[in-house]
Amino acid sequence: MNGAEALLRTAAAAGVQVCFANPGTTELPLVAGLDRVPQIRAVLGLFEGVCTGAADGYARMAGKPALTLLHLGPGLANGLANLHNARRAGSPVVNLVGEHASWHRPHDPALASDIGLLADWVSGWVRTSDSPAAVAADGAEAIAVASTGRVATLIVPAECQWGPGEPATPVPVPAPAPVSEDAVRAAATALSRGGTGSVLLLGGPALSEAGLRAAARIAATTGARLVTETFPARAEWGAGLPAPARLPYFPEQARAALDGIGELVVVGARAPVTFFGYPGEPSSTAPQGAVLSTLAGAAQDGPQDAAGALERLADRLGAPEVTTPPLPAPTRPTGALTPETLTAAVAACLPDGVLVVDEGATTTLGYLAQATAAPRHTVLGHVGGAIGQGMPVAVGAAIAAPDRPVIALQADGSGLYTVQALWTQAREHLDITTVVCANHGYRILRFELARAGQEQLGPATASLTDLDDPRVDWVHLAQGLGVPARQANSAEELTAALEWALTEPGPHLLQATL
Ligand SMILES: Cc1ncc(C[n+]2csc(CCOP(=O)(O)OP(=O)(O)O)c2C)c(N)n1
């Protein structure tokens, strides 16, 4: 057995089931090893950002890492933006990156680069294997580290893949640490002091069903308001569940949402700050003087049992169980497609148990509010701010949860970064309906220009924020990549198209023209 096969056998024994790959010559022993380890499904992505985004989506649903297989420094570099998003989401991901044979590298061959330097940015753990005998144990360690919610990168020189190796024993993964009793006590004190002037800001595992139900008990007993972070990595959503308000994206709206509060308790989230710094404005969106307490930190700061912490807090406050009163189900909108009618149409057509991947940018900022009474579903949001993750995340989520249909709400500009993901959706027969929010521009940048006082666009600002010349034809683009597609120009056409796409198995794309 060579090192490559030993590494893959070790990964399979540790529970790894998928490898999102775009290999080259330096990874071919690992590719051949995948033939001999059929427990690991090999999935080709036509760009490394598809592989890394898919690994993120897979991790969010499976709660365990997939492998990526990437070609030296340039391959890893192509995948970095979505690894950044994975890191921000606290997603476990294991990158296997091939490297030139150690004796070849000093000759500075093509593709030689400092892979470790590139990997460091996004990885909580980086190692270069130094022998074929060590590579399987290195892999076992990478998987264990990743399983605590981090990106781990193992750089595997070619001779470590083709030389003789032996499988290693998987390394046990510690359970997420419970939060300290002090943190629970401090949060209870804060909420009792703040009453209705308090907000519980929920993110990460606090948006699991258990977390939400415990948060609702706390809110009912203390008067605190429930708010989700703006772009949750994964949130359980829909009828019967408590529905926190989303913290708005734009700074003035976020400040208005938190205005007047005296106590802010964050759970599985970070203290709220604006996405960007603006002249003369503070970074924080919490009011000056508001007291911040952290019950559980954000996922990327290390695994913590945020939902368990909320349950302990609810118990400490003596908060009884609460039921969420039923709301009328969303109705089908009519008329022109706008951000409101588009999200309303999707909410009205959701099948029970669907996964909704949301990279709809400005079009879907209202989606969570529209979907509170829709059938129960799971939302995977855009966490890290690096655009181009939606369609790849949908690939990974669909592979992790094959019994659940996926709807990907996809802004058009962002979608064009990793449009190759559609081909993988077709190749793997994934049940994904992509709804392209086709506003034919970088609308958010136009908003930001207007907020900065630039109402009149000059030729450069107009050109650099416009996607209309030429207008991208998503229907033909999708068909060319093997995905059946239709265009919808009104809310009625969109609901009809959603019915078509959700009835037929396999991937579909709907160009919703705004
Ligand atoms: C990797 C990366 N490149 C560039 C940006 C800057 N950026 C943020 S949003 C955006 C355009 C978004 O346009 P679209 O996806 O069509 O959504 P819309 O704003 O139109 O709703 C760009 C270029 C980014 N966030 N990440």
Coordinates of C-alpha atoms and ligand atoms in Angstrom, one line a residue:
M1 CA 0.0 0.0 0.0
N2 CA 1.3 3.5 -0.8
G3 CA 1.1 6.6 1.4
A4 CA -1.8 8.0 -0.7
E5 CA -4.0 4.9 -0.2
A6 CA -3.0 4.7 3.5
L7 CA -4.1 8.3 4.0
L8 CA -7.4 7.7 2.3
R9 CA -8.1 4.5 4.2
T10 CA -7.4 6.4 7.4
A11 CA -9.8 9.1 6.3
A12 CA -12.5 6.6 5.5
A13 CA -12.0 4.9 8.9
A14 CA -12.4 8.4 10.5
G15 CA -15.8 8.8 8.8
V16 CA -14.8 10.8 5.8
Q17 CA -17.2 10.0 2.8
V18 CA -16.6 12.6 0.2
C19 CA -13.6 14.2 -1.6
F20 CA -14.2 17.4 -3.7
A21 CA -11.4 17.3 -6.1
N22 CA -9.6 19.2 -8.9
P23 CA -6.3 17.3 -9.1
G24 CA -3.2 17.5 -11.2
T25 CA -0.1 15.4 -11.7
T26 CA 1.2 15.9 -8.1
E27 CA -2.1 14.4 -6.8
L28 CA -2.4 11.4 -9.1
P29 CA -1.4 8.8 -6.5
L30 CA -4.3 10.2 -4.3
V31 CA -6.6 10.0 -7.3
A32 CA -5.6 6.4 -8.0
G33 CA -6.0 5.7 -4.2
L34 CA -9.7 6.9 -4.5
D35 CA -10.2 4.0 -6.9
R36 CA -9.1 1.6 -4.1
V37 CA -11.1 3.3 -1.3
P38 CA -14.6 3.4 -2.7
Q39 CA -16.1 4.5 0.7
I40 CA -15.0 8.0 -0.3
R41 CA -17.0 9.5 -3.1
A42 CA -14.9 11.4 -5.6
V43 CA -16.6 14.6 -6.9
L44 CA -15.0 16.7 -9.6
G45 CA -15.3 20.5 -9.4
L46 CA -14.2 22.4 -12.4
F47 CA -12.7 25.2 -10.4
E48 CA -11.1 24.9 -6.9
G49 CA -13.6 27.5 -5.5
V50 CA -16.3 25.0 -6.3
C51 CA -14.5 22.3 -4.4
T52 CA -13.8 24.4 -1.3
G53 CA -17.3 25.9 -1.3
A54 CA -18.8 22.4 -1.6
A55 CA -16.8 21.2 1.3
D56 CA -18.1 24.1 3.4
G57 CA -21.7 23.3 2.4
Y58 CA -21.2 19.6 3.1
A59 CA -19.7 20.4 6.5
R60 CA -22.6 22.6 7.5
M61 CA -25.0 19.8 6.9
A62 CA -23.0 16.7 7.8
G63 CA -21.3 18.2 10.8
K64 CA -18.1 16.5 9.7
P65 CA -15.4 17.2 7.2
A66 CA -15.1 16.3 3.6
L67 CA -11.7 16.3 1.9
T68 CA -10.8 18.7 -0.8
L69 CA -8.0 17.6 -3.2
L70 CA -6.2 20.6 -4.7
H71 CA -3.2 21.1 -7.0
L72 CA -0.2 22.8 -5.4
G73 CA -0.2 26.5 -4.5
P74 CA -2.2 27.8 -7.5
G75 CA -5.0 25.2 -7.0
L76 CA -5.2 26.1 -3.3
A77 CA -5.1 29.8 -4.2
N78 CA -8.1 29.4 -6.5
G79 CA -10.0 27.9 -3.6
L80 CA -9.0 30.3 -0.8
A81 CA -12.0 32.7 -0.9
N82 CA -14.5 29.9 -0.2
L83 CA -12.1 28.5 2.5
H84 CA -12.2 32.0 4.0
N85 CA -16.0 31.6 4.1
A86 CA -15.7 28.1 5.6
R87 CA -13.4 29.4 8.3
R88 CA -15.8 32.2 9.2
A89 CA -18.6 29.6 9.3
G90 CA -16.7 27.3 11.6
S91 CA -17.0 24.6 9.0
P92 CA -14.7 21.5 9.3
V93 CA -12.8 21.1 6.1
V94 CA -9.6 19.0 5.3
N95 CA -7.6 20.2 2.4
L96 CA -5.2 17.7 0.8
V97 CA -2.8 19.8 -1.3
G98 CA -0.2 18.0 -3.5
E99 CA 3.3 19.3 -3.6
H100 CA 6.3 18.6 -5.9
A101 CA 8.6 15.8 -4.8
S102 CA 11.0 17.2 -2.2
W103 CA 14.0 16.6 -4.4
H104 CA 12.4 18.2 -7.4
R105 CA 11.3 21.4 -5.6
P106 CA 14.8 23.0 -5.3
H107 CA 14.9 23.2 -9.1
D108 CA 12.0 25.7 -9.0
P109 CA 9.7 23.9 -11.4
A110 CA 6.6 25.3 -12.8
L111 CA 3.8 25.6 -10.1
A112 CA 6.4 25.8 -7.3
S113 CA 5.2 28.1 -4.6
D114 CA 5.0 28.6 -0.8
I115 CA 1.8 26.5 -0.2
G116 CA 2.1 26.8 3.6
L117 CA 2.0 30.6 3.3
L118 CA -1.2 30.4 1.3
A119 CA -2.8 27.8 3.6
D120 CA -1.9 29.7 6.8
W121 CA -4.4 32.5 6.1
V122 CA -7.5 30.2 6.3
S123 CA -6.3 27.2 8.2
G124 CA -6.2 26.5 11.9
W125 CA -3.7 23.7 11.2
V126 CA -1.1 23.3 8.4
R127 CA 1.4 20.5 8.0
T128 CA 3.7 19.2 5.3
S129 CA 4.2 15.5 5.5
D130 CA 7.8 14.5 5.7
S131 CA 7.6 10.8 4.8
P132 CA 5.3 8.2 3.3
A133 CA 5.2 6.5 6.7
A134 CA 3.9 9.6 8.4
V135 CA 1.2 10.7 5.9
A136 CA -1.7 8.6 7.2
A137 CA -1.1 9.8 10.8
D138 CA -0.9 13.4 9.6
G139 CA -4.2 12.9 7.9
A140 CA -5.8 11.5 11.0
E141 CA -4.6 14.5 13.0
A142 CA -5.9 16.9 10.3
I143 CA -9.3 15.3 10.4
A144 CA -9.5 15.5 14.2
V145 CA -8.5 19.2 14.2
A146 CA -10.9 20.0 11.4
S147 CA -13.7 18.2 13.3
T148 CA -13.5 20.9 15.9
G149 CA -14.8 23.4 13.3
R150 CA -11.6 24.4 11.6
V151 CA -10.0 24.3 8.2
A152 CA -7.0 21.9 8.3
T153 CA -4.5 21.7 5.4
L154 CA -2.2 18.8 4.8
I155 CA 0.4 19.4 2.1
V156 CA 1.5 16.0 0.7
P157 CA 4.7 15.9 -1.4
A158 CA 4.5 13.5 -4.2
E159 CA 7.0 11.0 -2.8
C160 CA 4.9 10.8 0.4
Q161 CA 2.0 9.6 -1.8
W162 CA 3.8 7.1 -3.9
G163 CA 6.1 5.7 -1.2
P164 CA 5.0 2.8 1.1
G165 CA 2.6 3.7 3.9
E166 CA 0.3 2.1 6.4
P167 CA -3.1 3.3 7.6
A168 CA -3.2 5.1 11.0
T169 CA -5.8 5.0 13.8
P170 CA -8.3 7.8 13.7
V171 CA -7.7 10.5 16.4
P172 CA -10.7 11.0 18.8
V173 CA -12.5 14.3 18.5
P174 CA -13.3 16.1 21.8
A175 CA -16.9 17.2 22.3
P176 CA -17.6 21.0 22.2
A177 CA -16.7 22.5 25.5
P178 CA -19.6 23.5 27.7
V179 CA -19.6 27.2 28.4
S180 CA -18.6 28.2 31.9
E181 CA -21.1 28.6 34.8
D182 CA -19.8 32.1 35.2
A183 CA -20.9 33.0 31.6
V184 CA -24.3 31.6 32.2
R185 CA -24.7 33.5 35.5
A186 CA -23.5 36.7 33.9
A187 CA -26.0 36.4 31.1
A188 CA -28.8 35.7 33.5
T189 CA -27.8 38.8 35.5
A190 CA -27.6 40.9 32.4
L191 CA -31.0 39.9 31.1
S192 CA -32.7 40.3 34.5
R193 CA -31.2 43.8 34.7
G194 CA -32.0 44.7 31.1
G195 CA -35.5 43.2 30.8
T196 CA -37.2 44.4 27.6
G197 CA -34.2 46.6 26.9
S198 CA -32.1 43.5 26.1
V199 CA -31.3 41.6 23.0
L200 CA -30.0 38.0 22.6
L201 CA -28.0 38.0 19.4
L202 CA -27.9 34.4 18.1
G203 CA -25.6 32.7 15.6
G204 CA -24.0 29.4 14.8
P205 CA -25.4 26.5 16.9
A206 CA -27.7 28.9 18.8
L207 CA -29.8 28.8 15.6
S208 CA -30.4 25.0 15.9
E209 CA -33.9 23.9 16.9
A210 CA -32.8 23.3 20.5
G211 CA -31.0 26.7 20.7
L212 CA -34.0 28.5 19.2
R213 CA -36.5 26.9 21.6
A214 CA -34.4 27.6 24.6
A215 CA -33.9 31.2 23.4
A216 CA -37.7 31.6 23.1
R217 CA -38.1 30.5 26.7
I218 CA -35.5 33.1 27.8
A219 CA -37.2 35.8 25.7
A220 CA -40.7 35.0 27.1
T221 CA -39.4 35.1 30.7
T222 CA -37.1 38.2 30.6
G223 CA -38.6 40.3 27.8
A224 CA -35.4 40.2 25.8
R225 CA -35.7 40.4 22.0
L226 CA -34.3 37.6 19.8
V227 CA -32.1 38.7 16.9
T228 CA -30.1 36.5 14.5
E229 CA -26.7 37.6 13.1
T230 CA -27.1 39.0 9.6
F231 CA -25.8 36.0 7.7
P232 CA -26.1 32.8 9.7
A233 CA -24.1 29.8 8.6
R234 CA -27.0 27.5 9.4
A235 CA -30.4 28.3 10.9
E236 CA -33.4 26.1 11.4
W237 CA -36.4 28.1 10.1
G238 CA -40.1 28.1 9.4
A239 CA -43.5 27.2 10.9
G240 CA -43.5 26.2 14.6
L241 CA -40.1 27.6 15.3
P242 CA -39.3 30.8 17.1
A243 CA -38.3 33.4 14.5
P244 CA -35.8 35.9 15.6
A245 CA -35.5 39.1 13.6
R246 CA -32.5 39.3 11.3
L247 CA -30.0 42.0 12.2
P248 CA -30.1 44.2 9.1
Y249 CA -27.1 44.5 6.8
F250 CA -27.0 48.2 6.3
P251 CA -25.4 50.1 9.2
E252 CA -28.2 52.6 9.8
Q253 CA -30.8 49.9 9.8
A254 CA -28.7 47.7 12.1
R255 CA -28.3 50.6 14.5
A256 CA -32.0 51.3 14.5
A257 CA -32.7 47.6 15.2
L258 CA -30.5 47.8 18.3
D259 CA -31.4 51.3 19.3
G260 CA -32.2 51.8 23.0
I261 CA -31.0 48.5 24.3
G262 CA -29.0 48.4 27.5
E263 CA -27.9 44.7 27.4
L264 CA -26.6 42.7 24.5
V265 CA -25.9 39.0 25.1
V266 CA -24.2 37.2 22.2
V267 CA -24.6 33.5 21.7
G268 CA -22.6 31.7 19.0
A269 CA -22.0 35.0 17.4
R270 CA -19.7 38.0 17.5
A271 CA -20.4 41.4 18.8
P272 CA -22.2 43.2 16.0
V273 CA -20.1 45.5 13.8
T274 CA -20.7 47.0 10.4
F275 CA -19.3 45.1 7.4
F276 CA -17.1 48.1 6.5
G277 CA -15.8 51.2 8.2
Y278 CA -17.3 54.5 7.1
P279 CA -15.9 57.9 7.7
G280 CA -17.0 59.3 11.1
E281 CA -19.0 56.2 12.0
P282 CA -18.3 53.7 14.8
S283 CA -17.7 50.1 13.9
S284 CA -20.1 48.7 16.4
T285 CA -23.8 48.8 15.7
A286 CA -24.7 48.4 19.4
P287 CA -25.7 51.7 21.1
Q288 CA -23.0 53.4 23.0
G289 CA -23.2 52.3 26.6
A290 CA -24.9 49.0 26.0
V291 CA -23.3 46.3 28.0
L292 CA -22.1 43.3 26.0
S293 CA -22.0 39.8 27.5
T294 CA -20.8 36.7 25.7
L295 CA -22.6 33.6 26.6
A296 CA -20.9 31.6 23.8
G297 CA -18.4 32.9 21.2
A298 CA -18.7 32.6 17.5
A299 CA -18.0 29.2 15.8
Q300 CA -14.7 30.3 14.4
D301 CA -13.4 31.1 17.9
G302 CA -13.6 27.4 18.8
P303 CA -16.4 24.9 19.4
Q304 CA -18.7 25.8 22.2
D305 CA -22.0 24.2 23.1
A306 CA -24.1 27.4 22.4
A307 CA -27.5 25.6 22.4
G308 CA -26.6 23.8 25.7
A309 CA -25.7 27.2 27.2
L310 CA -29.0 28.6 26.2
E311 CA -30.8 25.7 27.8
R312 CA -28.8 26.1 31.0
L313 CA -29.6 29.8 31.0
A314 CA -33.3 29.2 30.5
D315 CA -33.3 26.7 33.4
R316 CA -31.4 29.1 35.6
L317 CA -34.0 31.8 34.9
G318 CA -36.8 29.3 35.7
A319 CA -38.2 29.9 32.2
P320 CA -41.1 27.5 31.3
E321 CA -41.5 25.9 27.9
V322 CA -43.2 28.0 25.3
T323 CA -45.1 27.2 22.1
T324 CA -44.8 29.3 19.0
P325 CA -48.3 30.3 17.8
P326 CA -49.1 29.2 14.3
L327 CA -49.0 32.0 11.6
P328 CA -50.9 32.0 8.3
A329 CA -48.8 30.2 5.6
P330 CA -47.3 32.5 3.0
T331 CA -49.5 33.1 0.0
R332 CA -48.4 33.3 -3.6
P333 CA -47.6 36.8 -4.8
T334 CA -48.6 38.2 -8.1
G335 CA -47.2 40.9 -10.4
A336 CA -43.8 42.1 -11.3
L337 CA -40.7 40.4 -9.8
T338 CA -39.2 42.5 -7.1
P339 CA -37.0 41.5 -4.2
E340 CA -40.2 41.2 -2.1
T341 CA -42.3 39.2 -4.6
L342 CA -39.3 36.9 -5.5
T343 CA -38.7 35.9 -1.9
A344 CA -42.4 35.7 -1.2
A345 CA -42.8 33.3 -4.2
V346 CA -40.0 31.1 -2.9
A347 CA -41.4 31.1 0.6
A348 CA -44.8 30.1 -0.7
C349 CA -43.5 27.2 -2.7
L350 CA -41.0 25.7 -0.3
P351 CA -41.3 21.9 0.1
D352 CA -41.2 20.6 3.7
G353 CA -37.6 20.0 4.8
V354 CA -35.9 21.8 2.0
L355 CA -32.4 23.3 2.4
V356 CA -32.3 26.9 1.3
V357 CA -28.8 28.2 0.4
D358 CA -28.9 32.0 0.5
E359 CA -26.5 34.0 -1.6
G360 CA -29.2 36.3 -2.9
A361 CA -27.4 39.4 -1.8
T362 CA -29.6 42.5 -1.9
T363 CA -32.5 40.6 -3.3
T364 CA -33.0 38.2 -0.4
L365 CA -32.2 40.4 2.6
G366 CA -36.0 40.0 3.4
Y367 CA -36.1 36.3 2.9
L368 CA -35.9 35.2 6.5
A369 CA -38.8 37.5 7.5
Q370 CA -40.9 36.2 4.6
A371 CA -40.3 32.6 5.4
T372 CA -41.1 32.5 9.1
A373 CA -44.5 30.7 8.4
A374 CA -43.2 28.6 5.5
P375 CA -42.8 24.8 6.1
R376 CA -39.8 23.9 8.3
H377 CA -36.5 24.1 6.5
T378 CA -32.8 24.9 7.0
V379 CA -31.1 28.0 5.8
L380 CA -27.4 28.1 4.9
G381 CA -26.3 31.7 4.7
H382 CA -23.4 33.6 3.3
V383 CA -21.1 34.0 6.2
G384 CA -17.7 35.2 5.2
G385 CA -18.5 38.0 2.7
A386 CA -16.4 36.5 -0.1
I387 CA -18.9 36.1 -2.9
G388 CA -19.2 33.1 -5.1
Q389 CA -20.1 30.5 -2.5
G390 CA -23.8 29.9 -3.1
M391 CA -23.8 27.3 -5.9
P392 CA -20.8 25.4 -4.5
V393 CA -22.4 25.3 -1.0
A394 CA -25.5 24.0 -2.6
V395 CA -23.5 21.1 -4.2
G396 CA -22.0 20.1 -0.8
A397 CA -25.3 20.5 1.1
A398 CA -27.1 18.3 -1.5
I399 CA -24.5 15.6 -1.2
A400 CA -24.6 15.7 2.6
A401 CA -28.4 15.5 2.7
P402 CA -29.5 13.5 -0.4
D403 CA -33.0 13.1 0.9
R404 CA -33.7 16.9 1.1
P405 CA -34.3 19.1 -1.9
V406 CA -32.1 22.2 -2.1
I407 CA -33.1 25.7 -3.3
A408 CA -30.2 28.0 -3.9
L409 CA -31.1 31.7 -4.0
Q410 CA -28.3 33.1 -6.1
A411 CA -27.5 36.7 -6.8
D412 CA -26.3 36.9 -10.4
G413 CA -23.1 38.8 -10.0
S414 CA -22.0 36.5 -7.2
G415 CA -23.1 33.4 -9.1
L416 CA -20.8 34.2 -12.0
Y417 CA -17.7 33.6 -9.8
T418 CA -18.3 29.9 -9.5
V419 CA -20.9 29.2 -12.2
Q420 CA -19.0 25.9 -13.0
A421 CA -20.8 24.4 -9.9
L422 CA -23.8 23.9 -12.2
W423 CA -21.8 21.3 -14.1
T424 CA -21.1 19.4 -10.9
Q425 CA -24.8 19.6 -10.0
A426 CA -25.6 18.0 -13.3
R427 CA -22.8 15.4 -13.2
E428 CA -23.8 14.3 -9.7
H429 CA -27.6 14.5 -10.4
L430 CA -28.1 16.7 -7.4
D431 CA -31.7 17.8 -6.6
I432 CA -30.9 21.6 -6.6
T433 CA -33.1 24.4 -7.9
T434 CA -31.1 27.5 -8.4
V435 CA -33.1 30.7 -8.5
V436 CA -30.9 33.4 -10.0
C437 CA -31.9 36.8 -8.8
A438 CA -31.1 38.5 -12.1
N439 CA -30.9 42.2 -11.5
H440 CA -28.0 42.5 -14.0
G441 CA -25.8 44.6 -11.8
Y442 CA -23.8 44.8 -8.7
R443 CA -26.7 46.4 -6.9
I444 CA -25.1 46.5 -3.5
L445 CA -22.2 48.6 -4.8
R446 CA -24.8 51.1 -6.3
F447 CA -26.4 51.3 -2.9
E448 CA -23.0 51.9 -1.2
L449 CA -22.2 54.6 -3.8
A450 CA -25.5 56.3 -3.1
R451 CA -24.9 56.0 0.7
A452 CA -21.6 57.7 0.1
G453 CA -23.4 60.6 -1.6
Q454 CA -22.6 59.6 -5.2
E455 CA -26.0 59.6 -6.9
Q456 CA -24.6 60.4 -10.3
L457 CA -22.6 57.6 -11.7
G458 CA -19.5 58.4 -13.8
P459 CA -18.5 56.2 -16.7
A460 CA -16.2 54.1 -14.6
T461 CA -18.6 53.6 -11.7
A462 CA -21.4 52.8 -14.1
S463 CA -19.4 50.4 -16.0
L464 CA -17.9 48.6 -13.0
T465 CA -21.3 48.1 -11.3
D466 CA -23.3 47.1 -14.4
L467 CA -23.8 43.6 -15.8
D468 CA -26.2 44.4 -18.5
D469 CA -23.9 44.9 -21.5
P470 CA -24.0 42.2 -22.6
R471 CA -26.8 40.7 -20.5
V472 CA -25.9 37.3 -19.2
D473 CA -28.3 34.6 -20.5
W474 CA -28.5 32.3 -17.6
V475 CA -30.9 29.9 -19.3
H476 CA -28.4 29.1 -22.0
L477 CA -25.5 29.2 -19.6
A478 CA -27.2 26.6 -17.4
Q479 CA -28.2 24.4 -20.3
G480 CA -24.7 24.5 -21.7
L481 CA -23.5 23.1 -18.3
G482 CA -26.1 20.4 -18.4
V483 CA -28.8 21.9 -16.2
P484 CA -32.4 22.4 -17.5
A485 CA -33.4 26.0 -17.1
R486 CA -36.3 28.5 -17.6
Q487 CA -36.8 32.2 -17.3
A488 CA -39.4 33.8 -15.1
N489 CA -40.5 37.4 -15.7
S490 CA -43.3 37.7 -13.1
A491 CA -44.2 36.3 -9.7
E492 CA -46.7 34.0 -11.3
E493 CA -44.1 32.7 -13.8
L494 CA -41.7 32.1 -10.9
T495 CA -44.1 30.1 -8.8
A496 CA -45.0 28.0 -11.9
A497 CA -41.3 27.5 -12.7
L498 CA -40.6 26.5 -9.1
E499 CA -43.3 23.9 -9.3
W500 CA -41.8 22.5 -12.5
A501 CA -38.3 22.4 -11.0
L502 CA -39.3 21.0 -7.7
T503 CA -41.4 18.2 -9.2
E504 CA -38.7 16.9 -11.6
P505 CA -35.7 15.3 -9.9
G506 CA -32.2 16.6 -10.6
P507 CA -30.8 20.2 -10.9
H508 CA -32.7 23.1 -12.5
L509 CA -32.1 26.7 -12.8
L510 CA -34.6 29.5 -12.9
Q511 CA -33.6 33.0 -14.1
A512 CA -35.8 35.3 -12.1
T513 CA -35.5 38.6 -14.0
L514 CA -36.0 41.5 -11.8
Ligands
LIG1 C1 -14.5 37.6 -3.6 C2 -15.2 38.9 -3.6 N1 -15.0 39.8 -4.6 C3 -15.6 41.0 -4.6 C4 -16.4 41.3 -3.6 C5 -17.1 42.7 -3.6 N2 -18.5 42.6 -3.9 C6 -19.4 42.5 -2.9 S1 -20.9 42.4 -3.4 C7 -20.5 42.5 -5.0 C8 -21.5 42.4 -6.1 C9 -22.7 41.7 -5.7 O1 -23.5 41.7 -6.9 P1 -24.6 40.6 -7.0 O2 -24.1 39.3 -6.5 O3 -25.2 40.6 -8.3 O4 -25.7 41.0 -5.9 P2 -26.5 42.4 -5.8 O5 -25.7 43.3 -5.1 O6 -26.8 42.8 -7.2 O7 -27.8 42.0 -5.1 C10 -19.1 42.6 -5.1 C11 -18.4 42.7 -6.4 C12 -16.6 40.4 -2.6 N3 -17.4 40.7 -1.5 N4 -16.0 39.2 -2.6

